[in-house]
CSV table of N, CA, C and O in Angstrom, one decimal:
chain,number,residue,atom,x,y,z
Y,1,UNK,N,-5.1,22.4,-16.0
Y,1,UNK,CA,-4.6,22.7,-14.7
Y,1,UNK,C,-5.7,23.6,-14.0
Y,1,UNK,O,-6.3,24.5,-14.5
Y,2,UNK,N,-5.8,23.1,-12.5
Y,2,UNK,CA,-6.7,24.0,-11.9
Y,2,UNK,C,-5.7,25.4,-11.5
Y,2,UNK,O,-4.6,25.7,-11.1
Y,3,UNK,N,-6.9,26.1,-11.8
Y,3,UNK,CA,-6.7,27.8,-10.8
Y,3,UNK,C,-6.2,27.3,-9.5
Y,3,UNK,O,-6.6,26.2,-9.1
Y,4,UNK,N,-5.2,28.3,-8.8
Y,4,UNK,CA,-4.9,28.3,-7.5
Y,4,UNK,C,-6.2,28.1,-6.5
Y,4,UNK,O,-6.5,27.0,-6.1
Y,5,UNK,N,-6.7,29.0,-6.4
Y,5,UNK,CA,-8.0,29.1,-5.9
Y,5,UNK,C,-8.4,27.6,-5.3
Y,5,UNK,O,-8.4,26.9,-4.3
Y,6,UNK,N,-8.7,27.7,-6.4
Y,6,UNK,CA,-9.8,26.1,-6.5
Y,6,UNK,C,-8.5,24.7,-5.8
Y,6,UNK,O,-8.9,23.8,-5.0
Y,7,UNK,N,-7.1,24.8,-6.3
Y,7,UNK,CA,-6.3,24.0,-5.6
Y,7,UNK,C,-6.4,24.1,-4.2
Y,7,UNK,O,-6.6,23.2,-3.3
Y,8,UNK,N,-6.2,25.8,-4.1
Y,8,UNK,CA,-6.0,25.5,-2.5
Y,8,UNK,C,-7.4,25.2,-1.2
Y,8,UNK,O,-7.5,25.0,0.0
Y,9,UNK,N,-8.3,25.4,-2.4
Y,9,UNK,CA,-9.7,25.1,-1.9
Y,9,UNK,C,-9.7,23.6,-1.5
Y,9,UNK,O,-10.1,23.1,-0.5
Y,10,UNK,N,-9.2,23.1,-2.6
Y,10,UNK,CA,-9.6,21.3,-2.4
Y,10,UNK,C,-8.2,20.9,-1.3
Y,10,UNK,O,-8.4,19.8,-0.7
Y,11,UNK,N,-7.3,21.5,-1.1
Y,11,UNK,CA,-6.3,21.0,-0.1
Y,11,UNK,C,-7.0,21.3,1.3
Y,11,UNK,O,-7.0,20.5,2.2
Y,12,UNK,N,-7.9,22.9,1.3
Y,12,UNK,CA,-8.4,23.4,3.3
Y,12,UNK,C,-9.4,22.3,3.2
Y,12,UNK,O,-9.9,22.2,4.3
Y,13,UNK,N,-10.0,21.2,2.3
Y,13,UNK,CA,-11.3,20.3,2.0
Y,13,UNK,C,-10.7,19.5,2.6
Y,13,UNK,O,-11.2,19.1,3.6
Y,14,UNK,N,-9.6,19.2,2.3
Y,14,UNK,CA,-9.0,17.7,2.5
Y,14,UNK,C,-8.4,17.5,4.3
Y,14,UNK,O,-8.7,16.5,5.0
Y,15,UNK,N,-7.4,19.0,4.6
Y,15,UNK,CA,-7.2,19.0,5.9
Y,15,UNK,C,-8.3,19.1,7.1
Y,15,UNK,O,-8.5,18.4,8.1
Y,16,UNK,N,-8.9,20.0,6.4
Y,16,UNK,CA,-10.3,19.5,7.1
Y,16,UNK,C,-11.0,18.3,7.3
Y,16,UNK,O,-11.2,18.1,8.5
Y,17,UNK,N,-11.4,17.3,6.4
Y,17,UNK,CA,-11.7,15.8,6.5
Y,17,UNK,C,-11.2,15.2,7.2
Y,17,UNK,O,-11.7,14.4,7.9
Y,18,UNK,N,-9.5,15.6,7.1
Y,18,UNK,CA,-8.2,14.7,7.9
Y,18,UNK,C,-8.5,15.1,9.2
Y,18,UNK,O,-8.6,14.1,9.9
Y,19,UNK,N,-8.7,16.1,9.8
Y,19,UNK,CA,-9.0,16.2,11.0
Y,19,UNK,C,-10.2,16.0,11.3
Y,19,UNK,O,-10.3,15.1,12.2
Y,20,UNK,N,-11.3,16.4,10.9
Y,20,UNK,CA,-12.7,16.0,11.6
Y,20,UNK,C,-12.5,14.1,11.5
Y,20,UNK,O,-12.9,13.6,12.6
Y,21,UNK,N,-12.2,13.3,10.9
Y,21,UNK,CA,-11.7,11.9,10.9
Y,21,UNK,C,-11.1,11.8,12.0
Y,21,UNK,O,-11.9,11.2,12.8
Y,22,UNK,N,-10.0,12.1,12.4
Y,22,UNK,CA,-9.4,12.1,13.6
Y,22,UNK,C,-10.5,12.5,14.9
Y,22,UNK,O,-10.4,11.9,15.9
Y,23,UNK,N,-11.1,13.2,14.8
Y,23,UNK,CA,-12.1,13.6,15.9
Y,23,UNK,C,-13.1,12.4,15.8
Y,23,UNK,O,-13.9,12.3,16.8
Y,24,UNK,N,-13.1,11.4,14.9
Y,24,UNK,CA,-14.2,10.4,15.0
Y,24,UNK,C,-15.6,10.4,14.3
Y,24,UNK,O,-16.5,9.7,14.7
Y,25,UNK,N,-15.6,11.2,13.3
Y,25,UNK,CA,-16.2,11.4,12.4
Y,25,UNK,C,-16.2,10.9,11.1
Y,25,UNK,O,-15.2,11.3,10.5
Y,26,UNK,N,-17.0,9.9,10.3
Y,26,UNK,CA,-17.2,9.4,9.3
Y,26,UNK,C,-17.6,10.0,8.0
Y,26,UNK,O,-18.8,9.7,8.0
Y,27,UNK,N,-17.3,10.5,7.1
Y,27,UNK,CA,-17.7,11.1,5.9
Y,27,UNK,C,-18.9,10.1,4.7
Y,27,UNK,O,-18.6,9.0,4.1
Y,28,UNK,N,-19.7,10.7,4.8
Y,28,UNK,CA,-20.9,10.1,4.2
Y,28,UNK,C,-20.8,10.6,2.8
Y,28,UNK,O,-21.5,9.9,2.1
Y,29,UNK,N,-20.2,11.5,2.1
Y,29,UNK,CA,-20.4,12.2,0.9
Y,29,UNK,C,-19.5,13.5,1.0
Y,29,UNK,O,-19.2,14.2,2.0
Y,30,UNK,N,-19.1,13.7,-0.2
Y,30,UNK,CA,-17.3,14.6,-0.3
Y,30,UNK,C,-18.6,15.5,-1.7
Y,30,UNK,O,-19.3,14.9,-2.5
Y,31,UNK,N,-18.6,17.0,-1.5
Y,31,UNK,CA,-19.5,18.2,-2.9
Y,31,UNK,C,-20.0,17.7,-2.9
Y,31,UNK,O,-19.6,16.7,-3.5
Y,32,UNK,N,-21.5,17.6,-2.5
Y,32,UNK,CA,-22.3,17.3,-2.9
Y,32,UNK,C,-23.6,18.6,-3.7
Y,32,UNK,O,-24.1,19.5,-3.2
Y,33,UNK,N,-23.6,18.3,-4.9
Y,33,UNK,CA,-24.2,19.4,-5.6
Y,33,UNK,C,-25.8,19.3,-6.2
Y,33,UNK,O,-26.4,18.4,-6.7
Y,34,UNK,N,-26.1,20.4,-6.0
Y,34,UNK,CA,-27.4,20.0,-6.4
Y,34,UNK,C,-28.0,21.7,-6.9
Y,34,UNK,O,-27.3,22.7,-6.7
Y,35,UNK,N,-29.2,21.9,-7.5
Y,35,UNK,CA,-29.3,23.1,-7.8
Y,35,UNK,C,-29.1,24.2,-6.4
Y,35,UNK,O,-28.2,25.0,-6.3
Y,36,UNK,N,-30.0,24.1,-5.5
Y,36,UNK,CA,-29.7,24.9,-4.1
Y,36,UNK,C,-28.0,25.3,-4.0
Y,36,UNK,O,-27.6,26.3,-3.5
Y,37,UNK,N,-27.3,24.6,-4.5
Y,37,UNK,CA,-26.0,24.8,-4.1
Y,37,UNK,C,-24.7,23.3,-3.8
Y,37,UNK,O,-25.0,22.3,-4.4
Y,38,UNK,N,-23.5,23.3,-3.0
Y,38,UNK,CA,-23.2,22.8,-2.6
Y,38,UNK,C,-22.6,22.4,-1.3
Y,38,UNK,O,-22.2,23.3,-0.5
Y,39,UNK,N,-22.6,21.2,-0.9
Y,39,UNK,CA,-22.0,20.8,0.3
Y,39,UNK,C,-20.9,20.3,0.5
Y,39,UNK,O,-20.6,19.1,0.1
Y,40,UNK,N,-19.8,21.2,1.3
Y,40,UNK,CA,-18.4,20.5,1.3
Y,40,UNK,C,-18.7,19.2,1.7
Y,40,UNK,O,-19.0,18.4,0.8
Y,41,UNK,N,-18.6,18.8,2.9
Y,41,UNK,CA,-18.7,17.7,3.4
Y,41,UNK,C,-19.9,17.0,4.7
Y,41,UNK,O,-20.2,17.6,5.7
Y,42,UNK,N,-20.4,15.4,4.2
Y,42,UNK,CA,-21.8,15.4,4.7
Y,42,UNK,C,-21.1,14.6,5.9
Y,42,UNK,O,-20.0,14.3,5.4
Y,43,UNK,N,-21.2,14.2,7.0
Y,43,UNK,CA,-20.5,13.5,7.9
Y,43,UNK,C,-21.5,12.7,8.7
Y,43,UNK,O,-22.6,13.2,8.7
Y,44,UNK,N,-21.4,11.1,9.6
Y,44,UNK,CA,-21.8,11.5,11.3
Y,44,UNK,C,-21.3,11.3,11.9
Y,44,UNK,O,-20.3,10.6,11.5
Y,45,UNK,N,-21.4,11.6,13.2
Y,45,UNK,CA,-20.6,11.4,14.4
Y,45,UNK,C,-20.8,9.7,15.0
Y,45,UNK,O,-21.4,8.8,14.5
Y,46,UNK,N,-20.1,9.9,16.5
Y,46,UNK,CA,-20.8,8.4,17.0
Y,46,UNK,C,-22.0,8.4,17.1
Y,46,UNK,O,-22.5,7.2,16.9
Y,47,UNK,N,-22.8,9.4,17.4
Y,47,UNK,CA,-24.2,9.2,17.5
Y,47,UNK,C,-25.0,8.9,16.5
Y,47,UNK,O,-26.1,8.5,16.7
Y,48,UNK,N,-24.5,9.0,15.5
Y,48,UNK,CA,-25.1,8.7,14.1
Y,48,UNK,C,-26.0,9.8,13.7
Y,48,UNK,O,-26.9,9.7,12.8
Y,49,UNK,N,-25.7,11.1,14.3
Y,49,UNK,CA,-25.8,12.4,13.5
Y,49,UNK,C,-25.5,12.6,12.6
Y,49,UNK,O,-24.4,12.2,12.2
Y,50,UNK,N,-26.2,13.5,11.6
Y,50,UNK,CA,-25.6,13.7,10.4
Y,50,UNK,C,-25.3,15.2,10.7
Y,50,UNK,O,-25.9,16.0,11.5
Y,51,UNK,N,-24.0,15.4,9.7
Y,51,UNK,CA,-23.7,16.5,10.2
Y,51,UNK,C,-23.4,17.2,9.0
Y,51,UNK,O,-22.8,16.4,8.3
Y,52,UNK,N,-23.5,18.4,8.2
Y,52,UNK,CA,-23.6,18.9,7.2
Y,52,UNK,C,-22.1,19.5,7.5
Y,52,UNK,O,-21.9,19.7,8.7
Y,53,UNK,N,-21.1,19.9,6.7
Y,53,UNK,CA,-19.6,20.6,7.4
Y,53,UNK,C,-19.3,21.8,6.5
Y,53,UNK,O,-19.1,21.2,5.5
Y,54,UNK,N,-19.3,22.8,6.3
Y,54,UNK,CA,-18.5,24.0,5.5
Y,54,UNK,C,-17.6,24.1,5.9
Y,54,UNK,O,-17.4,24.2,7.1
Y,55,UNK,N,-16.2,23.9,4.9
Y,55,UNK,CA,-15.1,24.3,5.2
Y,55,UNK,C,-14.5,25.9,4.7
Y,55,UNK,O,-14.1,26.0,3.6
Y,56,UNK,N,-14.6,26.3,5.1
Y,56,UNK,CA,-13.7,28.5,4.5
Y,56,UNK,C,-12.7,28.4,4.9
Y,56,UNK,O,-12.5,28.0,6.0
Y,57,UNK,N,-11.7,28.8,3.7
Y,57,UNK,CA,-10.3,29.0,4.0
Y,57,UNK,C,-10.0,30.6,3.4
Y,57,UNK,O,-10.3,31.2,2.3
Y,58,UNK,N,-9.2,31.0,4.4
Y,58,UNK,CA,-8.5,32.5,3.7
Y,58,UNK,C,-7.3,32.7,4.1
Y,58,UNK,O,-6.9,32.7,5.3
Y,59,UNK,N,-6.8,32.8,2.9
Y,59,UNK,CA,-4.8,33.1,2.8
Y,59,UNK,C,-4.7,34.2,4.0
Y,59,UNK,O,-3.8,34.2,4.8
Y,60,UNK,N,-5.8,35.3,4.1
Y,60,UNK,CA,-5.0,36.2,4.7
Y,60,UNK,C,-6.7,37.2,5.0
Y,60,UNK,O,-7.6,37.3,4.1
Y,61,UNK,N,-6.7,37.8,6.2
Y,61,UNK,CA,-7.4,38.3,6.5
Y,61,UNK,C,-7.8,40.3,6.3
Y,61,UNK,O,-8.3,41.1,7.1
Y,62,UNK,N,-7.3,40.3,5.1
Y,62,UNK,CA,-7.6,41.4,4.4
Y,62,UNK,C,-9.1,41.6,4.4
Y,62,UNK,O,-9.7,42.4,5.1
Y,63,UNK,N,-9.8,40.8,3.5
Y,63,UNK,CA,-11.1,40.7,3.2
Y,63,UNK,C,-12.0,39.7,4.4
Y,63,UNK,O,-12.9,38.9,4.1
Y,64,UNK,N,-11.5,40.1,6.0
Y,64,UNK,CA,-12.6,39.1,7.0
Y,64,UNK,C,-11.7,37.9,6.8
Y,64,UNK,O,-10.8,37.6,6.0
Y,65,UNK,N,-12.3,37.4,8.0
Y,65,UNK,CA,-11.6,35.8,8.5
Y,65,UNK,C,-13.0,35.2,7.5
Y,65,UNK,O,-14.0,35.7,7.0
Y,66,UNK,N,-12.0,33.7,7.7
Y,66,UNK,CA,-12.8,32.5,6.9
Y,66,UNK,C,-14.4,32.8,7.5
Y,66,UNK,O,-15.4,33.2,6.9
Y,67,UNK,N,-14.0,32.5,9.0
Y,67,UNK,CA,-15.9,32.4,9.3
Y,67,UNK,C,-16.7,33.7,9.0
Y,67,UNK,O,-17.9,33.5,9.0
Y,68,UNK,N,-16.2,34.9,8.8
Y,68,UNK,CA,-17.1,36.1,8.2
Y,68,UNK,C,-17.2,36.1,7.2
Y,68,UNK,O,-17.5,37.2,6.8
Y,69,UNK,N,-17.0,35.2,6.0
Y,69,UNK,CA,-17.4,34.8,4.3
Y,69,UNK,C,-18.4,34.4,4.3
Y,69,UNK,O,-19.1,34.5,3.2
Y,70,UNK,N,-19.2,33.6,5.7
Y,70,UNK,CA,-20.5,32.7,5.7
Y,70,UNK,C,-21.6,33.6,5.8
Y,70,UNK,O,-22.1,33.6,6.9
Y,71,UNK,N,-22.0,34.4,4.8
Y,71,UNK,CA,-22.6,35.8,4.9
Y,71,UNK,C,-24.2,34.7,5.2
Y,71,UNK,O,-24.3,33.5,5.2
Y,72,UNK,N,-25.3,36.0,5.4
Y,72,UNK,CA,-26.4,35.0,5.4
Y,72,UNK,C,-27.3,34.6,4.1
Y,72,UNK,O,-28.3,34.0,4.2
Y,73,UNK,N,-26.8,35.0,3.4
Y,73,UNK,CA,-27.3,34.0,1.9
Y,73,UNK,C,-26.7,33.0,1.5
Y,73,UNK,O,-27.2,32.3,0.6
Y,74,UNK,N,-25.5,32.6,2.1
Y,74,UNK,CA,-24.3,31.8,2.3
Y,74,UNK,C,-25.4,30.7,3.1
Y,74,UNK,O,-26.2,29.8,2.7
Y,75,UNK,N,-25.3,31.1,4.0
Y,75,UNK,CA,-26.1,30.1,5.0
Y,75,UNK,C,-27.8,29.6,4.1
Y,75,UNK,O,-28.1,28.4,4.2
Y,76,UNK,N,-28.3,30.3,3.6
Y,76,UNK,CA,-29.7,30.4,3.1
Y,76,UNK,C,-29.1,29.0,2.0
Y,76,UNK,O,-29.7,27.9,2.3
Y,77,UNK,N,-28.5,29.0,1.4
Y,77,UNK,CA,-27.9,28.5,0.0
Y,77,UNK,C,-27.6,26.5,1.0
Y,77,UNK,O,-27.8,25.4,0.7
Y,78,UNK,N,-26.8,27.3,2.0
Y,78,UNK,CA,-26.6,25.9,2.7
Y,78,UNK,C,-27.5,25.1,3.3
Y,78,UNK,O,-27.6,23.9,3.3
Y,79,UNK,N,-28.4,26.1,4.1
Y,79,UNK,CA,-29.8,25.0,4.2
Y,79,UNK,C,-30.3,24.6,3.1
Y,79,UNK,O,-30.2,23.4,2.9
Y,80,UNK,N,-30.7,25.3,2.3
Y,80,UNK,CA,-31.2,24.7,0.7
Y,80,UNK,C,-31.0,23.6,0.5
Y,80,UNK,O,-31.8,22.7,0.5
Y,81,UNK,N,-29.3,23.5,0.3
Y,81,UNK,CA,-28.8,22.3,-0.4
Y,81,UNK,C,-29.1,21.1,1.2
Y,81,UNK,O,-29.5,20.1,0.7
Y,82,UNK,N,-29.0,21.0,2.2
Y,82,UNK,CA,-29.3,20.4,3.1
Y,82,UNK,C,-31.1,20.1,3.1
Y,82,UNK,O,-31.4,18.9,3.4
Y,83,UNK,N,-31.9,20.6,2.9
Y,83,UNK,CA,-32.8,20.1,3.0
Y,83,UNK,C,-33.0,18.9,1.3
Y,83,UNK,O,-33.6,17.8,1.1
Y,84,UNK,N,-32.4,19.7,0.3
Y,84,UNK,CA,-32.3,18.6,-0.7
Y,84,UNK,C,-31.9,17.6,-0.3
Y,84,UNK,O,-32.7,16.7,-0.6
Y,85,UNK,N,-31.2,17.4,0.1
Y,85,UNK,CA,-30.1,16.1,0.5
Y,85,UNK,C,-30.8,15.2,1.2
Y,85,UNK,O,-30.9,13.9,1.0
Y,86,UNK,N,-31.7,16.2,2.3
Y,86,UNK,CA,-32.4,14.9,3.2
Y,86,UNK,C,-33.7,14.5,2.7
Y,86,UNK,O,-34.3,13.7,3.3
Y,87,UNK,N,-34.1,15.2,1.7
Y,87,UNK,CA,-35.3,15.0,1.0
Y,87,UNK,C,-35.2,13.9,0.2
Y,87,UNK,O,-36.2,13.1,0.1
Y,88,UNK,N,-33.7,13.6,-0.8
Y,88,UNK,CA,-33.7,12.8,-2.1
Y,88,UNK,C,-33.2,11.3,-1.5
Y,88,UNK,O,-33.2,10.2,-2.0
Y,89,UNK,N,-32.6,11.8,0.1
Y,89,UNK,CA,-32.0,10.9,0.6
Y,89,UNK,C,-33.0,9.8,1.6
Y,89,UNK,O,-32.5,8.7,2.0
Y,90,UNK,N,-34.1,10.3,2.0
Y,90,UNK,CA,-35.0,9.7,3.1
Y,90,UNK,C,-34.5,9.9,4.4
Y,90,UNK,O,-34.8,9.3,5.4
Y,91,UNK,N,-33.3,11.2,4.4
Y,91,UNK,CA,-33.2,11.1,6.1
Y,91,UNK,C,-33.6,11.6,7.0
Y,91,UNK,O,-33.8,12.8,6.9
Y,92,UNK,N,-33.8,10.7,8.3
Y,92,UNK,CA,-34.5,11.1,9.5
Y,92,UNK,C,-34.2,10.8,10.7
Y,92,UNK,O,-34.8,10.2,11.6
Y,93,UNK,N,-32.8,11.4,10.5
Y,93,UNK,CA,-32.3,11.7,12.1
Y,93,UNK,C,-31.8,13.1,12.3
Y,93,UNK,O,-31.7,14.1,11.5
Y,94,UNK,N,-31.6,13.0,13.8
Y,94,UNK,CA,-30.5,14.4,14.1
Y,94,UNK,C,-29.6,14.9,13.2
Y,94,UNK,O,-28.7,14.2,12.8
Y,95,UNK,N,-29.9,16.7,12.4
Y,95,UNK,CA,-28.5,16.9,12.1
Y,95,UNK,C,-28.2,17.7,12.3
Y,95,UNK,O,-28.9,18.2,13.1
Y,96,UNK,N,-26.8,18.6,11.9
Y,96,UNK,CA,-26.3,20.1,12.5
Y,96,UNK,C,-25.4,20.4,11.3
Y,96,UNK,O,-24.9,19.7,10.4
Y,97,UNK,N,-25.4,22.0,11.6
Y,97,UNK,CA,-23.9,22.4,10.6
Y,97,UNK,C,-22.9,22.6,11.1
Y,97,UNK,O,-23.0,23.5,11.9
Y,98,UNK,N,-21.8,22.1,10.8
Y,98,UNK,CA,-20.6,22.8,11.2
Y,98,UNK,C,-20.2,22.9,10.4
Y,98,UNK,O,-20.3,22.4,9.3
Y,99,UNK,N,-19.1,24.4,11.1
Y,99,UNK,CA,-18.0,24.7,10.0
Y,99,UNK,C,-16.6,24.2,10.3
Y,99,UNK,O,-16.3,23.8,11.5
Y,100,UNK,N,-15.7,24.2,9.3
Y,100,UNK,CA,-14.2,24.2,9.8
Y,100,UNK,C,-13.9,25.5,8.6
Y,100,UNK,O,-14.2,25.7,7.4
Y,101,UNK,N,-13.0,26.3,9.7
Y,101,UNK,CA,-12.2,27.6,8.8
Y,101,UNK,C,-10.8,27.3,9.0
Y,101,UNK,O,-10.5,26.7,10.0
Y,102,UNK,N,-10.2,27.5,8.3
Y,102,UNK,CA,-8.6,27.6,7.9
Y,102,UNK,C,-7.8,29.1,7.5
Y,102,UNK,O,-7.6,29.4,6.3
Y,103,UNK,N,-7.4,29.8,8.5
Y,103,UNK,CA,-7.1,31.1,8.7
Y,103,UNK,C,-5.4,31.2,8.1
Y,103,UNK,O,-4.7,30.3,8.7
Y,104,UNK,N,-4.9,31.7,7.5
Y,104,UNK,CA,-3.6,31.6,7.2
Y,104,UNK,C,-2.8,30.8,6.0
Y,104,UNK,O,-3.1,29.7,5.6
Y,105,UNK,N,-1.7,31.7,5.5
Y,105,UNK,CA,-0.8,31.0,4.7
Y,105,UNK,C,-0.3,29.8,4.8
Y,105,UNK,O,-0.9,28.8,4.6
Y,106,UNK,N,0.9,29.8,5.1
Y,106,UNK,CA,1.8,28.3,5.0
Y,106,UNK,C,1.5,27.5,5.9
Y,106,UNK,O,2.0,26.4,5.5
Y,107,UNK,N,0.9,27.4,7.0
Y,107,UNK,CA,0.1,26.8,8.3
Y,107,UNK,C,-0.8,27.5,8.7
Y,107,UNK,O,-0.6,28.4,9.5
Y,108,UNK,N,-2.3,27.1,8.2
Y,108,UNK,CA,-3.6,27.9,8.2
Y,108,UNK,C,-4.2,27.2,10.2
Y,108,UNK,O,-4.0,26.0,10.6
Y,109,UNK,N,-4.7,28.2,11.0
Y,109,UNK,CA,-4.8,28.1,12.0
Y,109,UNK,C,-6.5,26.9,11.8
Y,109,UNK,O,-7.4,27.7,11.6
Y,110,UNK,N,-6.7,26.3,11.7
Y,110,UNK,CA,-8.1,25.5,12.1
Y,110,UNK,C,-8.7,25.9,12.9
Y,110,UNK,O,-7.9,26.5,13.6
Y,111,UNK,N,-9.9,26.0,13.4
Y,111,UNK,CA,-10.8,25.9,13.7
Y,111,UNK,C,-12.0,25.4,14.0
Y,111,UNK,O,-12.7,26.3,13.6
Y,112,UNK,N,-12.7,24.5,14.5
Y,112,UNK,CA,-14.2,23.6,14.3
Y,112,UNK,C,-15.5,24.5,15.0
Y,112,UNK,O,-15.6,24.2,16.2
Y,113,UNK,N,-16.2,25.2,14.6
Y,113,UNK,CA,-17.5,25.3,15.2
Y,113,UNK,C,-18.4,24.6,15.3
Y,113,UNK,O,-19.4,24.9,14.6
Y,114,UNK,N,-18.5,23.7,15.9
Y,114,UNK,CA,-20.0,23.1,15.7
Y,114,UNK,C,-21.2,23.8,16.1
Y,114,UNK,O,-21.2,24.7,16.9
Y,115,UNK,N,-22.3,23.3,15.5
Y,115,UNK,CA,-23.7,23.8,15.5
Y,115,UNK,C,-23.7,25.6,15.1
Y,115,UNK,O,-24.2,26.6,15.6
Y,116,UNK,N,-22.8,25.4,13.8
Y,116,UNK,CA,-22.4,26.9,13.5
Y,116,UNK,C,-23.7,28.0,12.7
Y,116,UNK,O,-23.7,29.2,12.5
Y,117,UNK,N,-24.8,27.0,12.3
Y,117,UNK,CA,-25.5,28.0,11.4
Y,117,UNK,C,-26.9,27.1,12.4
Y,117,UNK,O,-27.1,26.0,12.8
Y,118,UNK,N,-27.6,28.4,12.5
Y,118,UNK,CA,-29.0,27.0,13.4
Y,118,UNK,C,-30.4,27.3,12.7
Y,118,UNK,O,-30.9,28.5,12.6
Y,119,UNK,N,-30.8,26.6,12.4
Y,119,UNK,CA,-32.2,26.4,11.6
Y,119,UNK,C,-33.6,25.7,11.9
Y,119,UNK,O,-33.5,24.6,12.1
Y,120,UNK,N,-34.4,26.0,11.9
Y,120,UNK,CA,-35.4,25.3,12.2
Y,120,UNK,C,-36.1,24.4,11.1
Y,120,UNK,O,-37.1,24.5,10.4
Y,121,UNK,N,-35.2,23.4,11.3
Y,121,UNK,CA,-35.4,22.3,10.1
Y,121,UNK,C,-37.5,21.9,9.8
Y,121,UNK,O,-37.9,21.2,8.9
């Protein structure tokens, strides 16, 4: 049996997918792991962007909202695993990061940032 944690992790994973899908977004790859780290979810849009996605969820705003967990070694860790990706993968188009946070208990408030971490690829 998984830890709560980690359940309720893979459920803000899942609502998240469910909606960015609904926005018209296609999922290319669900954790993608590699030593740098990992990636919730790789997407693209209509444009055929690729779009790298962090999802953060927090029960409760004691310890910072979801999107103040993305400290900047957070982000350092997530380009990492992003430039792996496009390295093992040959890609060479447009991409971006977004996040989706999920704020709250029994109905976590959503949110989408796009172009949430910016890099000079």
């Amino acid at each position: 049996m998984k830890p709560d944690h980690l359940v309720q992790g893979a459920e803000a994973e899942q609502q998240a997918l469910d909606y960015l899908h609904r926005q018209g977004l296609r999922l290319i790859e669900r954790n993608y792991r590699c030593k740098a780290g990992e990636l919730d979810l790789i997407m693209c849009d209509r444009s055929d962007s690729l779009i790298f996605v962090e999802v953060r969820y927090r029960r409760s705003s004691d310890y910072g909202s979801a999107s103040e967990s993305i400290t900047p070694g957070k982000q350092r860790k997530l380009l990492a695993a992003a430039r792996h990706y496009l390295q093992t993968h040959a890609e060479e188009r447009p991409c971006r990061f977004d996040v989706v946070t999920l704020n709250g208990d029994s109905h976590p408030r959503m949110e989408w940032i796009k172009n949430a971490i910016q890099s000079h690829w």
